[in-house]
Amino acid sequence: MEITGKIDEVRKQVKEWRQQGLSIGLVPTMGYLHEGHKSLIDRAAAENDRVVVSDFVNPIQFGVNEDLATYPRDIEADKELCSQAGADLIFHPQPEEMYAPDFSTYVEMQKVSERLCGKTRPTHFRGVCTVVCKLFHIVMPDRAYFGQKDAQQLAVIRRMVRDLDMDIQIVGCPIIREEDGLAKSSRNTYLNSEERKAALVLSKAVFCGEDLMKKGERDANTILTAMRNLIEGEPLAKIDYVEMVDADRIEPLTKAEGRVLTALAVYIGNTRLIDNFIMEL
């Protein structure tokens, strides 16, 4: 496995692989990799001849007063995990490699990016779309792998690929959880022991909503009220949103039907965590 921070070196390697007729998978990450990321790399390695992992904390997807400066980083541990999972190349650029000093071109999206996380993080998906578009142009993968934990991001990327006619297959992969149910996230490291226990309220709310749907409940308000009540019972939790939307269009639903995304964002202390479940009805 190799690592580089240079765009031209990635392109040179990819060109060599293409000349050999090899397929390429891309796993875009912001580093500080965990078992959730490893599951993406594992799948990419199983479905492609070569795998590129981007390891880049993207500054333009962080808003004012968000955690760009404190976002956890550990490239040595990332290298070890990528090697174990079967990655062939890590692309680990510095911000100045990705963005010129006078950088001024962005990928904007409407509707799909405006609700849920887009409501409280209004510039976030502009940054996501821009960096992912750049990574797609640099790596030119056959397939790109994203986790369902960031379900709105997955919907946004799929819409961008469709709308801009990108010849890339987007593969969504299941949420990976800790043994007690908490969705794995790099931001879990921000939690102290008391907050870590309180954070279980997210997965408990997800399992509650999922159980209600499995038992036949279809009224969105009934399901969401039960989930909110559960979260509000935790003193350290502050709800950002708990919503039910169409999983592809990210438009609100009053009744659970079709491909349904039920998603939530909750502050545990100062740490914002997300979780969700998707059901096809």
Coordinates of C-alpha atoms in Angstrom, one line a residue:
M1 CA 0.0 0.0 0.0
E2 CA 1.2 3.5 -0.9
I3 CA 0.3 6.9 0.5
T4 CA 0.6 10.3 -1.3
G5 CA -0.6 13.8 -0.8
K6 CA -0.2 14.8 -4.5
I7 CA -3.0 14.9 -7.0
D8 CA -0.7 14.2 -10.0
E9 CA 0.7 11.1 -8.3
V10 CA -2.8 9.7 -7.7
R11 CA -3.6 10.4 -11.4
K12 CA -0.4 8.7 -12.5
Q13 CA -1.1 5.6 -10.5
V14 CA -4.7 5.4 -11.6
K15 CA -3.7 5.8 -15.2
E16 CA -1.3 2.8 -14.8
W17 CA -4.1 0.7 -13.3
R18 CA -6.5 1.7 -16.1
Q19 CA -3.9 0.7 -18.7
Q20 CA -3.9 -2.8 -17.1
G21 CA -7.6 -3.0 -17.3
L22 CA -8.2 -2.9 -13.6
S23 CA -11.3 -1.6 -11.9
I24 CA -11.0 1.0 -9.1
G25 CA -13.0 1.7 -6.0
L26 CA -12.9 4.9 -4.0
V27 CA -13.7 5.3 -0.3
P28 CA -13.8 9.0 0.6
T29 CA -13.1 9.7 4.3
M30 CA -12.1 12.4 6.7
G31 CA -9.7 10.1 8.4
Y32 CA -9.6 8.9 12.0
L33 CA -10.8 5.7 10.6
H34 CA -12.9 3.1 12.6
E35 CA -14.7 -0.1 11.9
G36 CA -17.4 1.7 10.0
H37 CA -14.8 3.0 7.5
K38 CA -13.1 -0.5 7.5
S39 CA -16.4 -2.0 6.3
L40 CA -16.5 0.3 3.4
I41 CA -12.9 -0.5 2.4
D42 CA -13.5 -4.2 2.9
R43 CA -16.4 -4.0 0.5
A44 CA -14.5 -1.9 -2.0
A45 CA -11.7 -4.4 -2.0
A46 CA -14.1 -7.2 -2.6
E47 CA -15.7 -5.5 -5.6
N48 CA -12.7 -3.8 -7.3
D49 CA -9.2 -4.7 -8.4
R50 CA -7.7 -1.6 -6.7
V51 CA -8.9 0.6 -3.9
V52 CA -8.1 4.3 -3.2
V53 CA -9.0 5.7 0.2
S54 CA -9.0 9.5 0.5
D55 CA -8.0 10.7 4.0
F56 CA -8.8 14.4 4.1
V57 CA -10.4 16.7 6.7
N58 CA -12.2 18.9 4.2
P59 CA -12.3 22.5 5.5
I60 CA -15.0 23.8 3.3
Q61 CA -17.7 21.5 4.7
F62 CA -17.2 22.9 8.2
G63 CA -19.3 26.0 9.2
V64 CA -18.3 28.9 11.4
N65 CA -17.6 27.7 15.0
E66 CA -17.7 24.0 14.0
D67 CA -15.0 21.5 15.0
L68 CA -12.5 21.8 12.1
A69 CA -9.5 22.6 14.3
T70 CA -10.3 19.9 16.8
Y71 CA -11.6 17.2 14.4
P72 CA -9.6 14.0 15.4
R73 CA -6.7 13.0 13.2
D74 CA -4.4 10.0 13.3
I75 CA -2.8 9.2 9.9
E76 CA -0.6 6.4 11.3
A77 CA -3.5 4.5 12.7
D78 CA -5.4 5.2 9.4
K79 CA -2.5 3.7 7.4
E80 CA -2.6 0.5 9.6
L81 CA -6.4 0.1 9.2
C82 CA -6.3 0.7 5.4
S83 CA -3.5 -1.8 5.0
Q84 CA -5.4 -4.5 6.9
A85 CA -8.6 -3.8 4.9
G86 CA -6.9 -4.2 1.6
A87 CA -6.5 -0.6 0.3
D88 CA -3.9 0.0 -2.3
L89 CA -3.4 3.8 -2.1
I90 CA -4.2 6.5 0.5
F91 CA -4.7 10.0 -0.9
H92 CA -3.8 12.3 2.1
P93 CA -3.5 15.8 0.7
Q94 CA -3.1 19.1 2.6
P95 CA -5.8 21.7 2.1
E96 CA -3.6 23.8 -0.2
E97 CA -3.2 20.8 -2.5
M98 CA -7.0 20.6 -2.9
Y99 CA -7.8 24.3 -2.9
A100 CA -5.8 27.1 -4.6
P101 CA -5.6 30.4 -2.6
D102 CA -8.1 32.0 -5.0
F103 CA -10.3 28.9 -5.2
S104 CA -13.8 30.0 -6.2
T105 CA -15.7 27.1 -7.8
Y106 CA -18.3 25.2 -5.9
V107 CA -20.9 22.5 -6.5
E108 CA -24.3 23.7 -5.2
M109 CA -27.4 21.6 -4.7
Q110 CA -31.0 22.5 -4.0
K111 CA -33.9 20.7 -2.2
V112 CA -32.1 17.4 -1.3
S113 CA -29.5 19.3 0.7
E114 CA -31.8 21.8 2.4
R115 CA -33.6 19.8 5.1
L116 CA -32.2 17.7 8.0
C117 CA -28.5 18.5 8.4
G118 CA -28.7 21.2 5.7
K119 CA -31.1 23.3 7.8
T120 CA -28.7 23.8 10.6
R121 CA -25.5 23.5 8.6
P122 CA -26.4 25.5 5.5
T123 CA -22.9 25.4 3.8
H124 CA -22.1 21.8 4.7
F125 CA -23.4 20.0 1.6
R126 CA -21.8 22.6 -0.7
G127 CA -18.5 21.6 0.8
V128 CA -19.3 17.9 0.6
C129 CA -20.4 18.0 -3.1
T130 CA -17.4 20.1 -4.1
V131 CA -14.8 17.9 -2.5
V132 CA -16.4 14.7 -3.6
C133 CA -16.7 16.0 -7.2
K134 CA -13.0 16.9 -7.1
L135 CA -12.1 13.4 -5.7
F136 CA -14.2 11.8 -8.5
H137 CA -12.3 13.8 -11.1
I138 CA -8.9 13.0 -9.5
V139 CA -9.5 9.2 -9.0
M140 CA -12.0 8.5 -11.7
P141 CA -13.3 5.4 -9.9
D142 CA -15.8 2.8 -11.2
R143 CA -17.5 2.7 -7.8
A144 CA -17.5 5.0 -4.7
Y145 CA -18.5 3.8 -1.2
F146 CA -20.4 5.8 1.5
G147 CA -21.9 4.8 4.8
Q148 CA -25.6 4.9 5.5
K149 CA -25.0 6.7 8.8
D150 CA -24.7 9.8 6.7
A151 CA -27.9 9.0 4.9
Q152 CA -28.6 12.5 3.7
Q153 CA -25.0 12.8 2.4
L154 CA -25.5 9.5 0.5
A155 CA -28.8 10.9 -1.1
V156 CA -27.0 14.1 -2.0
I157 CA -24.1 12.3 -3.7
R158 CA -26.4 10.1 -5.6
R159 CA -28.4 13.1 -6.8
M160 CA -25.2 14.9 -7.8
V161 CA -24.0 11.9 -9.8
R162 CA -27.3 11.5 -11.5
D163 CA -27.7 15.2 -12.3
L164 CA -24.2 15.7 -13.6
D165 CA -24.1 12.4 -15.5
M166 CA -21.1 11.1 -13.7
D167 CA -20.2 7.5 -14.8
I168 CA -19.7 6.2 -11.2
Q169 CA -21.7 3.6 -9.2
I170 CA -22.5 4.9 -5.7
V171 CA -22.6 2.1 -3.2
G172 CA -24.3 2.7 0.2
C173 CA -23.1 0.5 3.1
P174 CA -24.9 -0.4 6.4
I175 CA -24.3 1.5 9.6
I176 CA -21.7 -0.2 11.9
R177 CA -22.5 0.0 15.6
E178 CA -20.7 -0.5 18.8
E179 CA -21.8 -3.5 20.8
D180 CA -24.2 -1.4 22.9
G181 CA -25.8 0.1 19.7
L182 CA -24.2 3.5 19.3
A183 CA -23.4 4.2 15.7
K184 CA -19.6 4.4 15.2
S185 CA -18.4 7.9 14.5
S186 CA -15.1 9.8 14.8
R187 CA -16.9 12.3 16.9
N188 CA -17.7 9.7 19.6
T189 CA -14.2 10.4 20.9
Y190 CA -15.4 13.9 22.0
L191 CA -17.7 12.2 24.6
N192 CA -16.7 11.8 28.3
S193 CA -17.9 8.7 30.1
E194 CA -21.2 10.3 31.3
E195 CA -21.9 11.6 27.8
R196 CA -21.0 8.3 26.2
K197 CA -23.8 6.6 28.2
A198 CA -26.2 9.4 27.4
A199 CA -25.4 9.0 23.7
L200 CA -27.1 5.6 23.7
V201 CA -30.4 7.5 23.5
L202 CA -29.8 8.0 19.8
S203 CA -29.7 4.3 18.9
K204 CA -32.5 3.6 21.4
A205 CA -34.7 6.1 19.6
V206 CA -33.8 4.6 16.2
F207 CA -34.6 1.1 17.4
C208 CA -37.9 2.4 18.9
G209 CA -39.0 4.0 15.6
E210 CA -37.9 0.9 13.7
D211 CA -39.8 -1.4 16.0
L212 CA -43.0 0.7 15.7
M213 CA -42.8 0.5 11.9
K214 CA -42.2 -3.2 11.9
K215 CA -45.3 -3.6 14.0
G216 CA -47.3 -1.8 11.4
E217 CA -47.4 1.8 12.6
R218 CA -47.4 4.1 9.6
D219 CA -48.3 7.6 11.0
A220 CA -45.2 9.7 11.0
N221 CA -46.3 11.9 13.9
T222 CA -46.9 8.9 16.1
I223 CA -43.5 7.4 15.3
L224 CA -41.6 10.6 15.6
T225 CA -43.3 11.6 18.9
A226 CA -42.3 8.3 20.5
M227 CA -38.7 8.9 19.4
R228 CA -38.6 12.5 20.6
N229 CA -40.1 11.6 23.9
L230 CA -37.4 9.0 24.4
I231 CA -34.6 11.4 23.6
E232 CA -36.1 14.2 25.7
G233 CA -36.0 11.9 28.7
E234 CA -32.2 12.1 28.6
P235 CA -31.0 15.3 30.5
L236 CA -27.8 15.6 28.5
A237 CA -29.5 15.4 25.1
K238 CA -30.7 18.3 23.0
I239 CA -32.6 17.6 19.8
D240 CA -31.5 19.2 16.6
Y241 CA -34.1 17.3 14.5
V242 CA -36.0 14.1 14.4
E243 CA -37.7 13.7 11.0
M244 CA -39.2 11.2 8.6
V245 CA -38.5 11.9 4.9
D246 CA -38.4 10.2 1.5
A247 CA -35.0 8.5 1.5
D248 CA -34.1 9.8 -2.0
R249 CA -35.8 13.2 -2.2
I250 CA -35.4 14.1 1.5
E251 CA -38.9 15.5 1.5
P252 CA -41.1 15.2 4.6
L253 CA -43.6 12.4 5.0
T254 CA -46.8 12.3 7.0
K255 CA -47.1 8.6 6.4
A256 CA -44.4 5.9 6.2
E257 CA -44.6 4.6 2.7
G258 CA -42.1 3.9 -0.1
R259 CA -38.5 4.2 0.8
V260 CA -38.5 5.9 4.2
L261 CA -35.6 7.5 6.0
T262 CA -36.2 8.4 9.6
A263 CA -33.2 10.5 10.8
L264 CA -32.1 12.4 13.8
A265 CA -29.4 14.7 15.0
V266 CA -28.9 15.2 18.7
Y267 CA -26.4 17.2 20.8
I268 CA -25.0 15.2 23.7
G269 CA -23.3 18.0 25.6
N270 CA -21.5 19.9 22.9
T271 CA -21.2 17.0 20.6
R272 CA -23.6 16.7 17.7
L273 CA -24.3 13.1 16.7
I274 CA -26.5 11.6 14.0
D275 CA -28.3 8.3 13.4
N276 CA -31.1 6.9 11.3
F277 CA -32.8 3.9 9.8
I278 CA -34.2 3.2 6.3
M279 CA -37.2 1.0 5.6
E280 CA -38.8 0.1 2.3
L281 CA -42.6 -0.2 2.7

